[in-house]
Amino acid sequence: MKNIIKTLIFVCLYLSSGMVIAQDKTADMSINFVKADDKDACQVTITSNNKPVAEVAVKLYVKRLFGNLSIGNEVSTDENGIATFEFPNDIPLNAEGKLLVLAKVEDDENYGSMEVEANSTIGAKVNLTQLELENRSISGTNAPYYFIAGSLVIFAGIWGAIIYVVLLVFKIKKAGTQSI
Amino acid sequence: MIDQDFHPERTKNETFTQEEYMEMKRDLLKPIQHIGIWGKVWIGFLLAVIFAGVYAYYLQETKSKYVTVSLRDYTMWGVYISNFVFFIALSMIGVLMSAVLKLTNNEWYRPLARIAEVVALGAICFAGISIVVAMGRPDRLHYLFMYPRLQSPITWDIIVVITYVVASMLLLYIPMIPSLSTCRNHLSNMPKWQMKMYEWLSFGWEGNPEQWKLLRKGVKILTIMIIPLGVAIQTVDAWLFATTLRPEWDSTNFSGYFISGAFLLATAAMIVATFVIRKAYNLEKYLTELHFDKLGQAMVLMSSIYIFFNINEYLVPAYKMSSMHANHLLDMFIGDGALMYWLVVIFGLFTPAILPLFPALRKPVPLFIIALIAVIAHWFKRYLIVIPGQLHNYLPIQDVPESWTHYFPSAVELTIVAATFAGMLLIITLFSRFFPIISVWEVAEGKLEGKDEIINYK
């Protein structure tokens, strides 16, 4: 019995040490953007010692202002070491017309965690000035045109009447002078 | 439709029965000619309070605000804001007396109109000052004009307050032009500068038919315009609160609630002002018991409307008692704020609604007492609207400093608030010392038309 336990402990230690050694394995990760069937795709390639690594789960993200936007579900690399993601073309690009794309491998049993970044130009180009102009809203910085126009009409109506009344006061003075 | 006000033949009647008119002029110009010792003491007292307020403001702006005012992270709008809301509501007095009564042919408005306009002007000026005093960075005041955000109620507030000040000044000044001419022609033994002032301000008034026609036209435009302006100023004031997400202010009912409250406060304040001016200047002949009787009835009506809005404002959320509202409502009904809340309900809502139903209590003295108590209660009503709700935090926070969870205005804040009242009263006092507080021609004109309601002027 003791031997069995010793053997089990040895096996456990061996396996865990093997994992530790395995996590030291290094892999290279790269991101490519390709067109497949008229659709944009993002290919994440993982190689180790220039050999493709299969069956590694990869997650793809796009960096946004307050966090990372997940693109599709987790995809595992195929026998060529490539994980292919369908890449949407409607994500607003940043002011420089780019998106920062992140590919992540999280806690892989052989390669641990890895992360690689690449810039993409696939996405919706946004003219920021246009955005500001068109995104006029009650809650925004700039008021909608109808709001400005409506306010000005009311303002002009009231102040027009006030100015008219002030002019009437001057007419009163004139009316007095005329009768002398 | 023929506008009778502009009918040239009617202007011929402005001459009035000479003897009666002269007597009326004498009575109404008397307060300008003589200032008694008590008048001087009163002005001195008001000036002292104002100087104390100016010094308190100096302290507030030069020392740390954390030390000088009681405002903290929870209660960021304190007594300055509630005082601002009170003054805004008080400014409705001009709308009520000069416009609503006039346009509904309630002829008894005539001797009250100018008193109301002066109170309105004083109130709106000190409402503006209250909001500046409340600013954390008054040195950035001009930013409000340089970088306005049109969607913000703060911007609307600035626009509407300035507009209302200008319209109120005109509504005070234009009907006063004939009175200024009267001052110029009939006052004697006055300082030279004062006579020059009457000369300049009377704007070449001779009382010819053309001038009367123009004057009436101007007054009519302003009278009509001041009603939507008055409603706008109360509404914007209400929206300053209602457009926030705080549950105790999150109400679609708020502008109606503010407008009806303003009308009630305006009526009560009118009674107080009429009583004091009547006593101070011996104007019993012009500010008669009829006015108190009518104002008492108006106060019952206004109180009833305001009670209705209060039921909407408090009882509907209380029926549901959602957790959002429960904190605030229970605090008001049975908690820390209960004493003030119920005193306000009793003296600010039910007393002015019930007591003036009895004709004996619509006599000047009892009505003055009821109205004065109601005015005080309505100051606290604004305090209750603005402050207690803020003492509850949105989200549970640990280790909240003790001083955040309660608010009591500091000595600096109370001194400044007292000074705003003194300032408003000083405007009214000085105005009544330099200008006829009752419009001679409007009273005379009313008498000429032989309306039953003003028959007791004879």
PDB file of N, CA, C and O in Angstrom, chain A residues 137-144 147-148 151 155 157-159 161-162 164-166 168-180, chain B residues 149-152 156 159 162-163 166-167 170 173-174 177 200 202-206 208 210-211 214-215 217-219 221-222 225 228-229:
ATOM      1  N   SER A 137     -27.579  66.062 -29.407  1.00  0.00           N
ATOM      2  CA  SER A 137     -28.680  65.488 -28.625  1.00  0.00           C
ATOM      3  C   SER A 137     -28.871  66.304 -27.362  1.00  0.00           C
ATOM      4  O   SER A 137     -28.023  67.102 -26.983  1.00  0.00           O
ATOM      5  N   ILE A 138     -30.019  66.066 -26.719  1.00  0.00           N
ATOM      6  CA  ILE A 138     -30.315  66.766 -25.470  1.00  0.00           C
ATOM      7  C   ILE A 138     -29.260  66.417 -24.423  1.00  0.00           C
ATOM      8  O   ILE A 138     -28.830  67.262 -23.643  1.00  0.00           O
ATOM      9  N   SER A 139     -28.821  65.157 -24.433  1.00  0.00           N
ATOM     10  CA  SER A 139     -27.854  64.758 -23.407  1.00  0.00           C
ATOM     11  C   SER A 139     -26.414  65.034 -23.824  1.00  0.00           C
ATOM     12  O   SER A 139     -25.510  64.929 -23.013  1.00  0.00           O
ATOM     13  N   GLY A 140     -26.197  65.385 -25.105  1.00  0.00           N
ATOM     14  CA  GLY A 140     -24.831  65.592 -25.581  1.00  0.00           C
ATOM     15  C   GLY A 140     -24.314  66.982 -25.262  1.00  0.00           C
ATOM     16  O   GLY A 140     -24.963  67.771 -24.568  1.00  0.00           O
ATOM     17  N   THR A 141     -23.124  67.241 -25.800  1.00  0.00           N
ATOM     18  CA  THR A 141     -22.535  68.555 -25.564  1.00  0.00           C
ATOM     19  C   THR A 141     -23.249  69.622 -26.398  1.00  0.00           C
ATOM     20  O   THR A 141     -23.509  70.716 -25.930  1.00  0.00           O
ATOM     21  N   ASN A 142     -23.558  69.239 -27.652  1.00  0.00           N
ATOM     22  CA  ASN A 142     -24.201  70.206 -28.539  1.00  0.00           C
ATOM     23  C   ASN A 142     -25.693  69.935 -28.645  1.00  0.00           C
ATOM     24  O   ASN A 142     -26.115  68.784 -28.721  1.00  0.00           O
ATOM     25  N   ALA A 143     -26.435  70.997 -28.671  1.00  0.00           N
ATOM     26  CA  ALA A 143     -27.889  70.864 -28.735  1.00  0.00           C
ATOM     27  C   ALA A 143     -28.324  70.527 -30.156  1.00  0.00           C
ATOM     28  O   ALA A 143     -27.683  70.937 -31.119  1.00  0.00           O
ATOM     29  N   PRO A 144     -29.419  69.787 -30.299  1.00  0.00           N
ATOM     30  CA  PRO A 144     -29.950  69.540 -31.641  1.00  0.00           C
ATOM     31  C   PRO A 144     -30.400  70.857 -32.288  1.00  0.00           C
ATOM     32  O   PRO A 144     -30.772  71.796 -31.583  1.00  0.00           O
ATOM     33  N   PHE A 147     -33.739  72.210 -31.353  1.00  0.00           N
ATOM     34  CA  PHE A 147     -33.753  72.758 -29.993  1.00  0.00           C
ATOM     35  C   PHE A 147     -33.223  74.200 -29.998  1.00  0.00           C
ATOM     36  O   PHE A 147     -33.792  75.090 -29.371  1.00  0.00           O
ATOM     37  N   ILE A 148     -32.128  74.382 -30.753  1.00  0.00           N
ATOM     38  CA  ILE A 148     -31.552  75.733 -30.841  1.00  0.00           C
ATOM     39  C   ILE A 148     -32.547  76.669 -31.517  1.00  0.00           C
ATOM     40  O   ILE A 148     -32.809  77.774 -31.032  1.00  0.00           O
ATOM     41  N   SER A 151     -35.517  77.429 -29.243  1.00  0.00           N
ATOM     42  CA  SER A 151     -35.120  78.335 -28.157  1.00  0.00           C
ATOM     43  C   SER A 151     -34.969  79.760 -28.676  1.00  0.00           C
ATOM     44  O   SER A 151     -35.407  80.717 -28.029  1.00  0.00           O
ATOM     45  N   PHE A 155     -36.879  83.035 -27.480  1.00  0.00           N
ATOM     46  CA  PHE A 155     -36.030  84.119 -26.966  1.00  0.00           C
ATOM     47  C   PHE A 155     -36.271  85.409 -27.764  1.00  0.00           C
ATOM     48  O   PHE A 155     -36.478  86.482 -27.192  1.00  0.00           O
ATOM     49  N   GLY A 157     -38.851  86.149 -29.584  1.00  0.00           N
ATOM     50  CA  GLY A 157     -40.229  86.626 -29.390  1.00  0.00           C
ATOM     51  C   GLY A 157     -40.346  87.467 -28.136  1.00  0.00           C
ATOM     52  O   GLY A 157     -40.872  88.591 -28.162  1.00  0.00           O
ATOM     53  N   ILE A 158     -39.835  86.939 -27.027  1.00  0.00           N
ATOM     54  CA  ILE A 158     -39.956  87.631 -25.744  1.00  0.00           C
ATOM     55  C   ILE A 158     -39.116  88.914 -25.755  1.00  0.00           C
ATOM     56  O   ILE A 158     -39.601  89.998 -25.403  1.00  0.00           O
ATOM     57  N   TRP A 159     -37.861  88.787 -26.189  1.00  0.00           N
ATOM     58  CA  TRP A 159     -36.991  89.970 -26.160  1.00  0.00           C
ATOM     59  C   TRP A 159     -37.393  90.986 -27.227  1.00  0.00           C
ATOM     60  O   TRP A 159     -37.200  92.190 -27.032  1.00  0.00           O
ATOM     61  N   ALA A 161     -40.474  91.614 -27.954  1.00  0.00           N
ATOM     62  CA  ALA A 161     -41.570  92.353 -27.305  1.00  0.00           C
ATOM     63  C   ALA A 161     -41.009  93.348 -26.284  1.00  0.00           C
ATOM     64  O   ALA A 161     -41.489  94.494 -26.197  1.00  0.00           O
ATOM     65  N   ILE A 162     -39.988  92.928 -25.538  1.00  0.00           N
ATOM     66  CA  ILE A 162     -39.399  93.820 -24.533  1.00  0.00           C
ATOM     67  C   ILE A 162     -38.786  95.054 -25.219  1.00  0.00           C
ATOM     68  O   ILE A 162     -39.013  96.193 -24.792  1.00  0.00           O
ATOM     69  N   TYR A 164     -39.553  96.224 -28.104  1.00  0.00           N
ATOM     70  CA  TYR A 164     -40.654  97.025 -28.653  1.00  0.00           C
ATOM     71  C   TYR A 164     -41.250  97.938 -27.572  1.00  0.00           C
ATOM     72  O   TYR A 164     -41.518  99.120 -27.809  1.00  0.00           O
ATOM     73  N   VAL A 165     -41.416  97.382 -26.384  1.00  0.00           N
ATOM     74  CA  VAL A 165     -41.976  98.180 -25.281  1.00  0.00           C
ATOM     75  C   VAL A 165     -41.016  99.320 -24.903  1.00  0.00           C
ATOM     76  O   VAL A 165     -41.456 100.449 -24.648  1.00  0.00           O
ATOM     77  N   VAL A 166     -39.713  99.019 -24.900  1.00  0.00           N
ATOM     78  CA  VAL A 166     -38.739 100.074 -24.596  1.00  0.00           C
ATOM     79  C   VAL A 166     -38.827 101.188 -25.649  1.00  0.00           C
ATOM     80  O   VAL A 166     -38.795 102.384 -25.320  1.00  0.00           O
ATOM     81  N   LEU A 168     -41.452 101.961 -27.253  1.00  0.00           N
ATOM     82  CA  LEU A 168     -42.696 102.701 -26.970  1.00  0.00           C
ATOM     83  C   LEU A 168     -42.447 103.793 -25.942  1.00  0.00           C
ATOM     84  O   LEU A 168     -42.999 104.897 -26.032  1.00  0.00           O
ATOM     85  N   VAL A 169     -41.595 103.480 -24.949  1.00  0.00           N
ATOM     86  CA  VAL A 169     -41.282 104.480 -23.914  1.00  0.00           C
ATOM     87  C   VAL A 169     -40.608 105.695 -24.562  1.00  0.00           C
ATOM     88  O   VAL A 169     -40.933 106.844 -24.235  1.00  0.00           O
ATOM     89  N   PHE A 170     -39.721 105.433 -25.503  1.00  0.00           N
ATOM     90  CA  PHE A 170     -39.069 106.558 -26.184  1.00  0.00           C
ATOM     91  C   PHE A 170     -40.075 107.333 -27.040  1.00  0.00           C
ATOM     92  O   PHE A 170     -39.996 108.549 -27.171  1.00  0.00           O
ATOM     93  N   LYS A 171     -41.039 106.588 -27.572  1.00  0.00           N
ATOM     94  CA  LYS A 171     -42.097 107.257 -28.350  1.00  0.00           C
ATOM     95  C   LYS A 171     -42.927 108.171 -27.449  1.00  0.00           C
ATOM     96  O   LYS A 171     -43.395 109.216 -27.882  1.00  0.00           O
ATOM     97  N   ILE A 172     -43.105 107.717 -26.189  1.00  0.00           N
ATOM     98  CA  ILE A 172     -43.853 108.547 -25.234  1.00  0.00           C
ATOM     99  C   ILE A 172     -43.154 109.895 -25.095  1.00  0.00           C
ATOM    100  O   ILE A 172     -43.781 110.954 -25.122  1.00  0.00           O
ATOM    101  N   LYS A 173     -41.850 109.845 -24.979  1.00  0.00           N
ATOM    102  CA  LYS A 173     -41.077 111.082 -24.829  1.00  0.00           C
ATOM    103  C   LYS A 173     -41.242 111.966 -26.073  1.00  0.00           C
ATOM    104  O   LYS A 173     -41.466 113.167 -25.980  1.00  0.00           O
ATOM    105  N   LYS A 174     -41.170 111.303 -27.221  1.00  0.00           N
ATOM    106  CA  LYS A 174     -41.277 112.030 -28.483  1.00  0.00           C
ATOM    107  C   LYS A 174     -42.666 112.670 -28.602  1.00  0.00           C
ATOM    108  O   LYS A 174     -42.802 113.818 -29.040  1.00  0.00           O
ATOM    109  N   ALA A 175     -43.683 111.891 -28.199  1.00  0.00           N
ATOM    110  CA  ALA A 175     -45.055 112.396 -28.282  1.00  0.00           C
ATOM    111  C   ALA A 175     -45.225 113.644 -27.421  1.00  0.00           C
ATOM    112  O   ALA A 175     -45.980 114.551 -27.754  1.00  0.00           O
ATOM    113  N   GLY A 176     -44.506 113.667 -26.302  1.00  0.00           N
ATOM    114  CA  GLY A 176     -44.565 114.847 -25.426  1.00  0.00           C
ATOM    115  C   GLY A 176     -43.906 116.046 -26.073  1.00  0.00           C
ATOM    116  O   GLY A 176     -44.445 117.145 -26.071  1.00  0.00           O
ATOM    117  N   THR A 177     -42.771 115.844 -26.678  1.00  0.00           N
ATOM    118  CA  THR A 177     -42.026 116.943 -27.292  1.00  0.00           C
ATOM    119  C   THR A 177     -42.802 117.530 -28.461  1.00  0.00           C
ATOM    120  O   THR A 177     -42.829 118.735 -28.666  1.00  0.00           O
ATOM    121  N   GLN A 178     -43.465 116.645 -29.226  1.00  0.00           N
ATOM    122  CA  GLN A 178     -44.190 117.098 -30.412  1.00  0.00           C
ATOM    123  C   GLN A 178     -45.322 118.039 -30.077  1.00  0.00           C
ATOM    124  O   GLN A 178     -45.606 118.979 -30.805  1.00  0.00           O
ATOM    125  N   SER A 179     -45.955 117.780 -28.921  1.00  0.00           N
ATOM    126  CA  SER A 179     -47.144 118.573 -28.608  1.00  0.00           C
ATOM    127  C   SER A 179     -46.796 119.961 -28.086  1.00  0.00           C
ATOM    128  O   SER A 179     -47.660 120.799 -27.925  1.00  0.00           O
ATOM    129  N   ILE A 180     -45.509 120.178 -27.771  1.00  0.00           N
ATOM    130  CA  ILE A 180     -45.135 121.501 -27.251  1.00  0.00           C
ATOM    131  C   ILE A 180     -45.161 122.528 -28.370  1.00  0.00           C
ATOM    132  O   ILE A 180     -44.699 122.279 -29.467  1.00  0.00           O
TER     133      ILE A 180
ATOM    134  N   ARG B 149     -24.604  75.844 -22.131  1.00  0.00           N
ATOM    135  CA  ARG B 149     -25.084  74.615 -22.764  1.00  0.00           C
ATOM    136  C   ARG B 149     -26.601  74.740 -22.782  1.00  0.00           C
ATOM    137  O   ARG B 149     -27.253  74.706 -21.747  1.00  0.00           O
ATOM    138  N   LEU B 150     -27.122  74.913 -23.980  1.00  0.00           N
ATOM    139  CA  LEU B 150     -28.520  75.314 -24.129  1.00  0.00           C
ATOM    140  C   LEU B 150     -29.493  74.291 -23.555  1.00  0.00           C
ATOM    141  O   LEU B 150     -30.607  74.626 -23.176  1.00  0.00           O
ATOM    142  N   GLN B 151     -29.052  73.021 -23.482  1.00  0.00           N
ATOM    143  CA  GLN B 151     -29.976  72.002 -22.977  1.00  0.00           C
ATOM    144  C   GLN B 151     -30.056  72.011 -21.449  1.00  0.00           C
ATOM    145  O   GLN B 151     -30.878  71.312 -20.875  1.00  0.00           O
ATOM    146  N   SER B 152     -29.194  72.764 -20.806  1.00  0.00           N
ATOM    147  CA  SER B 152     -29.137  72.695 -19.347  1.00  0.00           C
ATOM    148  C   SER B 152     -30.151  73.648 -18.699  1.00  0.00           C
ATOM    149  O   SER B 152     -30.226  74.816 -19.071  1.00  0.00           O
ATOM    150  N   TRP B 156     -31.188  77.880 -18.908  1.00  0.00           N
ATOM    151  CA  TRP B 156     -32.544  78.441 -19.014  1.00  0.00           C
ATOM    152  C   TRP B 156     -32.812  79.357 -17.833  1.00  0.00           C
ATOM    153  O   TRP B 156     -33.470  80.385 -17.966  1.00  0.00           O
ATOM    154  N   ILE B 159     -31.285  82.715 -18.333  1.00  0.00           N
ATOM    155  CA  ILE B 159     -32.029  83.473 -19.346  1.00  0.00           C
ATOM    156  C   ILE B 159     -33.351  83.981 -18.757  1.00  0.00           C
ATOM    157  O   ILE B 159     -33.690  85.157 -18.870  1.00  0.00           O
ATOM    158  N   ILE B 162     -32.989  86.723 -15.932  1.00  0.00           N
ATOM    159  CA  ILE B 162     -32.622  88.036 -16.482  1.00  0.00           C
ATOM    160  C   ILE B 162     -33.825  88.655 -17.212  1.00  0.00           C
ATOM    161  O   ILE B 162     -34.147  89.838 -17.037  1.00  0.00           O
ATOM    162  N   THR B 163     -34.513  87.825 -18.000  1.00  0.00           N
ATOM    163  CA  THR B 163     -35.673  88.321 -18.744  1.00  0.00           C
ATOM    164  C   THR B 163     -36.752  88.819 -17.774  1.00  0.00           C
ATOM    165  O   THR B 163     -37.353  89.876 -17.984  1.00  0.00           O
ATOM    166  N   VAL B 166     -35.848  92.178 -16.232  1.00  0.00           N
ATOM    167  CA  VAL B 166     -36.057  93.301 -17.160  1.00  0.00           C
ATOM    168  C   VAL B 166     -37.553  93.580 -17.328  1.00  0.00           C
ATOM    169  O   VAL B 166     -37.999  94.732 -17.248  1.00  0.00           O
ATOM    170  N   ALA B 167     -38.333  92.514 -17.536  1.00  0.00           N
ATOM    171  CA  ALA B 167     -39.780  92.704 -17.734  1.00  0.00           C
ATOM    172  C   ALA B 167     -40.424  93.298 -16.483  1.00  0.00           C
ATOM    173  O   ALA B 167     -41.288  94.180 -16.581  1.00  0.00           O
ATOM    174  N   LEU B 170     -39.617  96.987 -16.234  1.00  0.00           N
ATOM    175  CA  LEU B 170     -40.432  97.775 -17.174  1.00  0.00           C
ATOM    176  C   LEU B 170     -41.875  97.872 -16.683  1.00  0.00           C
ATOM    177  O   LEU B 170     -42.502  98.927 -16.779  1.00  0.00           O
ATOM    178  N   TYR B 173     -41.850 100.358 -14.057  1.00  0.00           N
ATOM    179  CA  TYR B 173     -41.508 101.722 -14.481  1.00  0.00           C
ATOM    180  C   TYR B 173     -42.580 102.370 -15.370  1.00  0.00           C
ATOM    181  O   TYR B 173     -42.982 103.510 -15.122  1.00  0.00           O
ATOM    182  N   ILE B 174     -43.041 101.643 -16.370  1.00  0.00           N
ATOM    183  CA  ILE B 174     -43.922 102.292 -17.362  1.00  0.00           C
ATOM    184  C   ILE B 174     -45.213 102.832 -16.737  1.00  0.00           C
ATOM    185  O   ILE B 174     -45.544 104.000 -16.941  1.00  0.00           O
ATOM    186  N   ILE B 177     -44.691 106.215 -14.959  1.00  0.00           N
ATOM    187  CA  ILE B 177     -44.290 107.466 -15.628  1.00  0.00           C
ATOM    188  C   ILE B 177     -45.226 108.628 -15.272  1.00  0.00           C
ATOM    189  O   ILE B 177     -44.754 109.701 -14.868  1.00  0.00           O
ATOM    190  N   TRP B 200     -36.056 113.487 -15.001  1.00  0.00           N
ATOM    191  CA  TRP B 200     -35.426 112.612 -15.989  1.00  0.00           C
ATOM    192  C   TRP B 200     -36.265 111.354 -16.220  1.00  0.00           C
ATOM    193  O   TRP B 200     -36.484 110.934 -17.349  1.00  0.00           O
ATOM    194  N   SER B 202     -39.465 110.884 -15.624  1.00  0.00           N
ATOM    195  CA  SER B 202     -40.842 111.049 -16.134  1.00  0.00           C
ATOM    196  C   SER B 202     -40.865 111.164 -17.652  1.00  0.00           C
ATOM    197  O   SER B 202     -41.924 111.175 -18.258  1.00  0.00           O
ATOM    198  N   PHE B 203     -39.704 111.244 -18.255  1.00  0.00           N
ATOM    199  CA  PHE B 203     -39.545 111.044 -19.689  1.00  0.00           C
ATOM    200  C   PHE B 203     -40.452 111.962 -20.526  1.00  0.00           C
ATOM    201  O   PHE B 203     -41.103 111.511 -21.470  1.00  0.00           O
ATOM    202  N   GLY B 204     -40.490 113.189 -20.151  1.00  0.00           N
ATOM    203  CA  GLY B 204     -41.263 114.162 -20.928  1.00  0.00           C
ATOM    204  C   GLY B 204     -42.760 113.925 -20.903  1.00  0.00           C
ATOM    205  O   GLY B 204     -43.476 114.239 -21.855  1.00  0.00           O
ATOM    206  N   TRP B 205     -43.239 113.353 -19.816  1.00  0.00           N
ATOM    207  CA  TRP B 205     -44.672 113.038 -19.726  1.00  0.00           C
ATOM    208  C   TRP B 205     -45.506 114.302 -19.562  1.00  0.00           C
ATOM    209  O   TRP B 205     -45.243 115.128 -18.689  1.00  0.00           O
ATOM    210  N   GLU B 206     -46.500 114.430 -20.435  1.00  0.00           N
ATOM    211  CA  GLU B 206     -47.422 115.563 -20.324  1.00  0.00           C
ATOM    212  C   GLU B 206     -48.858 115.095 -20.149  1.00  0.00           C
ATOM    213  O   GLU B 206     -49.746 115.885 -19.860  1.00  0.00           O
ATOM    214  N   ASN B 208     -50.693 113.784 -22.608  1.00  0.00           N
ATOM    215  CA  ASN B 208     -51.545 113.990 -23.781  1.00  0.00           C
ATOM    216  C   ASN B 208     -52.079 112.645 -24.287  1.00  0.00           C
ATOM    217  O   ASN B 208     -51.539 111.588 -23.948  1.00  0.00           O
ATOM    218  N   GLU B 210     -51.956 110.962 -26.958  1.00  0.00           N
ATOM    219  CA  GLU B 210     -51.008 110.083 -27.661  1.00  0.00           C
ATOM    220  C   GLU B 210     -50.125 109.338 -26.654  1.00  0.00           C
ATOM    221  O   GLU B 210     -49.876 108.134 -26.780  1.00  0.00           O
ATOM    222  N   GLN B 211     -49.673 110.093 -25.638  1.00  0.00           N
ATOM    223  CA  GLN B 211     -48.816 109.462 -24.624  1.00  0.00           C
ATOM    224  C   GLN B 211     -49.579 108.391 -23.844  1.00  0.00           C
ATOM    225  O   GLN B 211     -49.052 107.319 -23.563  1.00  0.00           O
ATOM    226  N   LEU B 214     -49.848 105.293 -25.954  1.00  0.00           N
ATOM    227  CA  LEU B 214     -48.589 104.532 -25.989  1.00  0.00           C
ATOM    228  C   LEU B 214     -48.347 103.815 -24.659  1.00  0.00           C
ATOM    229  O   LEU B 214     -47.922 102.652 -24.625  1.00  0.00           O
ATOM    230  N   LEU B 215     -48.615 104.544 -23.578  1.00  0.00           N
ATOM    231  CA  LEU B 215     -48.393 103.960 -22.248  1.00  0.00           C
ATOM    232  C   LEU B 215     -49.265 102.721 -22.038  1.00  0.00           C
ATOM    233  O   LEU B 215     -48.789 101.674 -21.597  1.00  0.00           O
ATOM    234  N   LYS B 217     -50.552 100.842 -24.267  1.00  0.00           N
ATOM    235  CA  LYS B 217     -50.130  99.772 -25.172  1.00  0.00           C
ATOM    236  C   LYS B 217     -48.943  99.003 -24.563  1.00  0.00           C
ATOM    237  O   LYS B 217     -48.940  97.771 -24.525  1.00  0.00           O
ATOM    238  N   GLY B 218     -47.957  99.768 -24.097  1.00  0.00           N
ATOM    239  CA  GLY B 218     -46.772  99.147 -23.476  1.00  0.00           C
ATOM    240  C   GLY B 218     -47.152  98.308 -22.277  1.00  0.00           C
ATOM    241  O   GLY B 218     -46.694  97.169 -22.121  1.00  0.00           O
ATOM    242  N   VAL B 219     -48.014  98.877 -21.421  1.00  0.00           N
ATOM    243  CA  VAL B 219     -48.418  98.160 -20.208  1.00  0.00           C
ATOM    244  C   VAL B 219     -49.164  96.886 -20.581  1.00  0.00           C
ATOM    245  O   VAL B 219     -48.960  95.823 -19.982  1.00  0.00           O
ATOM    246  N   ILE B 221     -48.922  95.038 -23.320  1.00  0.00           N
ATOM    247  CA  ILE B 221     -48.003  94.002 -23.840  1.00  0.00           C
ATOM    248  C   ILE B 221     -47.286  93.324 -22.672  1.00  0.00           C
ATOM    249  O   ILE B 221     -47.219  92.104 -22.573  1.00  0.00           O
ATOM    250  N   LEU B 222     -46.760  94.146 -21.766  1.00  0.00           N
ATOM    251  CA  LEU B 222     -46.014  93.583 -20.629  1.00  0.00           C
ATOM    252  C   LEU B 222     -46.922  92.755 -19.732  1.00  0.00           C
ATOM    253  O   LEU B 222     -46.520  91.705 -19.230  1.00  0.00           O
ATOM    254  N   MET B 225     -47.396  89.508 -21.324  1.00  0.00           N
ATOM    255  CA  MET B 225     -46.146  88.754 -21.419  1.00  0.00           C
ATOM    256  C   MET B 225     -45.674  88.230 -20.065  1.00  0.00           C
ATOM    257  O   MET B 225     -45.046  87.170 -19.979  1.00  0.00           O
ATOM    258  N   PRO B 228     -46.814  84.266 -19.056  1.00  0.00           N
ATOM    259  CA  PRO B 228     -45.970  83.115 -19.448  1.00  0.00           C
ATOM    260  C   PRO B 228     -44.566  83.190 -18.881  1.00  0.00           C
ATOM    261  O   PRO B 228     -43.962  82.148 -18.580  1.00  0.00           O
ATOM    262  N   LEU B 229     -44.048  84.415 -18.707  1.00  0.00           N
ATOM    263  CA  LEU B 229     -42.701  84.536 -18.122  1.00  0.00           C
ATOM    264  C   LEU B 229     -42.690  84.030 -16.680  1.00  0.00           C
ATOM    265  O   LEU B 229     -41.763  83.341 -16.262  1.00  0.00           O
TER     266      LEU B 229
END
